């Protein structure tokens, strides 16, 4: 059976790089600062977002997912509506179904996890299959990997030019879904000079990110300059949240909040009510893009819930608050 390294040689003639001749393969071309990648006419305005967390370890309780909360804050700060978060196992059928559905329903889809070197890292292959694509070696990513990866102390004899199980494993991380009908630069992008990991973009809106939190967060932040121009508000002013602390139980403020929500809904403002178990005060929120309008509602809401505007939920909690639990 051909080794993965022999397959590498066969791939080079039809790799991402060969489909885009302007991308040089030499290492020096990777050193200049990276500019935000160009968005083509296929790039649609972003209204909604979704997150697909892939990993048996999350569902099994071994790992706590911090990437979807980070994405939620990222979307909130840009005024992007995060509409859905799902956690699914490392299962091909589950990945295919979920990514097809999310890509068809939401403008900006981010996946987290399942793109490592081991047998259970099947995100790339599953997403490729979801859109009838093949995996191809991404030569620029492979060159960056060789240049930027540090040799592991437990692999002292590793050689990039010598076929080995270790090399086979590394190649799994740079074989990406490829659509021959789309320019290569729209399908895999580098957003940080010192990182070899590309963000693979499939079907125009599915962005495949690693599950390692520090990598996920850094790649997402560096993607921001290319996302902002596609927002409904290109200035990226984001969403504004106002917190009002009330001593009343939810049952007491419910009638007022129901009327308020109906009144402000046409303005795109959402009214929320959040009980704080074990505390003396609950929280009412006003969320939306129109900061001035939300601020104009504060006095009315303070009166309606006998509350007070706060900068954080526990601002008015007395020291002994944790000793008390109140019914709603």
PDB file of N, CA and C in Angstrom, residues 235-276:
ATOM      1  N   UNK A 235     -19.703  48.762  10.901  1.00  0.00           N
ATOM      2  CA  UNK A 235     -18.850  49.428  11.880  1.00  0.00           C
ATOM      3  C   UNK A 235     -18.603  48.541  13.089  1.00  0.00           C
ATOM      4  N   UNK A 236     -19.322  47.443  13.168  1.00  0.00           N
ATOM      5  CA  UNK A 236     -19.097  46.482  14.246  1.00  0.00           C
ATOM      6  C   UNK A 236     -19.346  47.039  15.634  1.00  0.00           C
ATOM      7  N   UNK A 237     -20.387  47.866  15.769  1.00  0.00           N
ATOM      8  CA  UNK A 237     -20.662  48.471  17.078  1.00  0.00           C
ATOM      9  C   UNK A 237     -21.155  47.437  18.090  1.00  0.00           C
ATOM     10  N   UNK A 238     -21.675  46.354  17.590  1.00  0.00           N
ATOM     11  CA  UNK A 238     -22.078  45.271  18.481  1.00  0.00           C
ATOM     12  C   UNK A 238     -23.452  45.475  19.081  1.00  0.00           C
ATOM     13  N   UNK A 239     -23.702  44.681  20.115  1.00  0.00           N
ATOM     14  CA  UNK A 239     -24.984  44.696  20.807  1.00  0.00           C
ATOM     15  C   UNK A 239     -24.788  45.275  22.199  1.00  0.00           C
ATOM     16  N   UNK A 240     -25.791  46.008  22.665  1.00  0.00           N
ATOM     17  CA  UNK A 240     -25.715  46.658  23.976  1.00  0.00           C
ATOM     18  C   UNK A 240     -26.608  45.908  24.952  1.00  0.00           C
ATOM     19  N   UNK A 241     -26.105  45.689  26.165  1.00  0.00           N
ATOM     20  CA  UNK A 241     -26.883  45.019  27.212  1.00  0.00           C
ATOM     21  C   UNK A 241     -26.971  45.917  28.436  1.00  0.00           C
ATOM     22  N   UNK A 242     -28.178  46.073  28.953  1.00  0.00           N
ATOM     23  CA  UNK A 242     -28.410  46.889  30.140  1.00  0.00           C
ATOM     24  C   UNK A 242     -28.920  45.974  31.254  1.00  0.00           C
ATOM     25  N   UNK A 243     -28.340  46.095  32.463  1.00  0.00           N
ATOM     26  CA  UNK A 243     -28.724  45.265  33.601  1.00  0.00           C
ATOM     27  C   UNK A 243     -29.452  46.106  34.652  1.00  0.00           C
ATOM     28  N   UNK A 244     -30.583  45.611  35.102  1.00  0.00           N
ATOM     29  CA  UNK A 244     -31.329  46.285  36.160  1.00  0.00           C
ATOM     30  C   UNK A 244     -31.594  45.275  37.262  1.00  0.00           C
ATOM     31  N   UNK A 245     -31.114  45.581  38.450  1.00  0.00           N
ATOM     32  CA  UNK A 245     -31.246  44.684  39.601  1.00  0.00           C
ATOM     33  C   UNK A 245     -32.544  44.996  40.341  1.00  0.00           C
ATOM     34  N   UNK A 246     -33.316  43.939  40.616  1.00  0.00           N
ATOM     35  CA  UNK A 246     -34.600  44.140  41.304  1.00  0.00           C
ATOM     36  C   UNK A 246     -34.713  43.220  42.520  1.00  0.00           C
ATOM     37  N   UNK A 247     -35.320  43.705  43.598  1.00  0.00           N
ATOM     38  CA  UNK A 247     -35.530  42.856  44.767  1.00  0.00           C
ATOM     39  C   UNK A 247     -36.792  42.010  44.647  1.00  0.00           C
ATOM     40  N   UNK A 248     -37.583  42.250  43.595  1.00  0.00           N
ATOM     41  CA  UNK A 248     -38.858  41.545  43.435  1.00  0.00           C
ATOM     42  C   UNK A 248     -38.664  40.164  42.810  1.00  0.00           C
ATOM     43  N   UNK A 249     -39.523  39.200  43.151  1.00  0.00           N
ATOM     44  CA  UNK A 249     -39.471  37.893  42.496  1.00  0.00           C
ATOM     45  C   UNK A 249     -39.967  37.998  41.067  1.00  0.00           C
ATOM     46  N   UNK A 250     -39.623  37.029  40.252  1.00  0.00           N
ATOM     47  CA  UNK A 250     -40.026  37.067  38.848  1.00  0.00           C
ATOM     48  C   UNK A 250     -41.543  37.128  38.685  1.00  0.00           C
ATOM     49  N   UNK A 251     -42.270  36.433  39.555  1.00  0.00           N
ATOM     50  CA  UNK A 251     -43.728  36.426  39.441  1.00  0.00           C
ATOM     51  C   UNK A 251     -44.313  37.820  39.599  1.00  0.00           C
ATOM     52  N   UNK A 252     -43.635  38.675  40.371  1.00  0.00           N
ATOM     53  CA  UNK A 252     -44.144  40.027  40.600  1.00  0.00           C
ATOM     54  C   UNK A 252     -43.856  40.957  39.426  1.00  0.00           C
ATOM     55  N   UNK A 253     -42.760  40.738  38.726  1.00  0.00           N
ATOM     56  CA  UNK A 253     -42.394  41.641  37.628  1.00  0.00           C
ATOM     57  C   UNK A 253     -42.883  41.124  36.273  1.00  0.00           C
ATOM     58  N   UNK A 254     -43.384  39.896  36.231  1.00  0.00           N
ATOM     59  CA  UNK A 254     -43.793  39.290  34.962  1.00  0.00           C
ATOM     60  C   UNK A 254     -44.810  40.118  34.180  1.00  0.00           C
ATOM     61  N   UNK A 255     -45.897  40.636  34.797  1.00  0.00           N
ATOM     62  CA  UNK A 255     -46.889  41.411  34.030  1.00  0.00           C
ATOM     63  C   UNK A 255     -46.266  42.648  33.372  1.00  0.00           C
ATOM     64  N   UNK A 256     -45.446  43.379  34.136  1.00  0.00           N
ATOM     65  CA  UNK A 256     -44.820  44.581  33.586  1.00  0.00           C
ATOM     66  C   UNK A 256     -43.885  44.231  32.435  1.00  0.00           C
ATOM     67  N   UNK A 257     -43.075  43.182  32.616  1.00  0.00           N
ATOM     68  CA  UNK A 257     -42.103  42.814  31.586  1.00  0.00           C
ATOM     69  C   UNK A 257     -42.786  42.297  30.323  1.00  0.00           C
ATOM     70  N   UNK A 258     -43.925  41.644  30.476  1.00  0.00           N
ATOM     71  CA  UNK A 258     -44.667  41.166  29.303  1.00  0.00           C
ATOM     72  C   UNK A 258     -45.128  42.336  28.450  1.00  0.00           C
ATOM     73  N   UNK A 259     -45.666  43.370  29.093  1.00  0.00           N
ATOM     74  CA  UNK A 259     -46.098  44.572  28.365  1.00  0.00           C
ATOM     75  C   UNK A 259     -44.905  45.300  27.750  1.00  0.00           C
ATOM     76  N   UNK A 260     -43.820  45.382  28.499  1.00  0.00           N
ATOM     77  CA  UNK A 260     -42.622  46.067  28.011  1.00  0.00           C
ATOM     78  C   UNK A 260     -42.055  45.351  26.782  1.00  0.00           C
ATOM     79  N   UNK A 261     -41.981  44.032  26.847  1.00  0.00           N
ATOM     80  CA  UNK A 261     -41.425  43.261  25.734  1.00  0.00           C
ATOM     81  C   UNK A 261     -42.224  43.481  24.456  1.00  0.00           C
ATOM     82  N   UNK A 262     -43.551  43.512  24.567  1.00  0.00           N
ATOM     83  CA  UNK A 262     -44.393  43.729  23.395  1.00  0.00           C
ATOM     84  C   UNK A 262     -44.187  45.125  22.818  1.00  0.00           C
ATOM     85  N   UNK A 263     -43.949  46.092  23.701  1.00  0.00           N
ATOM     86  CA  UNK A 263     -43.781  47.473  23.257  1.00  0.00           C
ATOM     87  C   UNK A 263     -42.454  47.699  22.535  1.00  0.00           C
ATOM     88  N   UNK A 264     -41.389  47.069  23.007  1.00  0.00           N
ATOM     89  CA  UNK A 264     -40.054  47.358  22.451  1.00  0.00           C
ATOM     90  C   UNK A 264     -39.624  46.353  21.375  1.00  0.00           C
ATOM     91  N   UNK A 265     -40.385  45.280  21.200  1.00  0.00           N
ATOM     92  CA  UNK A 265     -40.004  44.270  20.197  1.00  0.00           C
ATOM     93  C   UNK A 265     -39.862  44.854  18.793  1.00  0.00           C
ATOM     94  N   UNK A 266     -40.758  45.764  18.355  1.00  0.00           N
ATOM     95  CA  UNK A 266     -40.600  46.344  17.021  1.00  0.00           C
ATOM     96  C   UNK A 266     -39.289  47.117  16.854  1.00  0.00           C
ATOM     97  N   UNK A 267     -38.690  47.541  17.938  1.00  0.00           N
ATOM     98  CA  UNK A 267     -37.422  48.264  17.894  1.00  0.00           C
ATOM     99  C   UNK A 267     -36.224  47.309  17.948  1.00  0.00           C
ATOM    100  N   UNK A 268     -36.501  46.009  17.958  1.00  0.00           N
ATOM    101  CA  UNK A 268     -35.407  45.045  18.002  1.00  0.00           C
ATOM    102  C   UNK A 268     -34.805  44.859  19.375  1.00  0.00           C
ATOM    103  N   UNK A 269     -35.542  45.233  20.424  1.00  0.00           N
ATOM    104  CA  UNK A 269     -35.043  45.118  21.793  1.00  0.00           C
ATOM    105  C   UNK A 269     -35.646  43.882  22.444  1.00  0.00           C
ATOM    106  N   UNK A 270     -34.812  43.104  23.096  1.00  0.00           N
ATOM    107  CA  UNK A 270     -35.272  41.924  23.823  1.00  0.00           C
ATOM    108  C   UNK A 270     -35.220  42.178  25.319  1.00  0.00           C
ATOM    109  N   UNK A 271     -36.273  41.753  26.011  1.00  0.00           N
ATOM    110  CA  UNK A 271     -36.363  41.912  27.457  1.00  0.00           C
ATOM    111  C   UNK A 271     -36.157  40.539  28.096  1.00  0.00           C
ATOM    112  N   UNK A 272     -35.253  40.467  29.058  1.00  0.00           N
ATOM    113  CA  UNK A 272     -34.986  39.199  29.727  1.00  0.00           C
ATOM    114  C   UNK A 272     -35.146  39.302  31.223  1.00  0.00           C
ATOM    115  N   UNK A 273     -35.458  38.177  31.866  1.00  0.00           N
ATOM    116  CA  UNK A 273     -35.581  38.133  33.321  1.00  0.00           C
ATOM    117  C   UNK A 273     -34.843  36.898  33.813  1.00  0.00           C
ATOM    118  N   UNK A 274     -33.948  37.093  34.776  1.00  0.00           N
ATOM    119  CA  UNK A 274     -33.072  36.006  35.209  1.00  0.00           C
ATOM    120  C   UNK A 274     -33.057  35.881  36.732  1.00  0.00           C
ATOM    121  N   UNK A 275     -33.624  34.775  37.243  1.00  0.00           N
ATOM    122  CA  UNK A 275     -33.597  34.562  38.695  1.00  0.00           C
ATOM    123  C   UNK A 275     -32.176  34.246  39.146  1.00  0.00           C
ATOM    124  N   UNK A 276     -31.831  34.652  40.331  1.00  0.00           N
ATOM    125  CA  UNK A 276     -30.499  34.400  40.882  1.00  0.00           C
ATOM    126  C   UNK A 276     -30.687  33.613  42.167  1.00  0.00           C
TER     127      UNK A 276
END
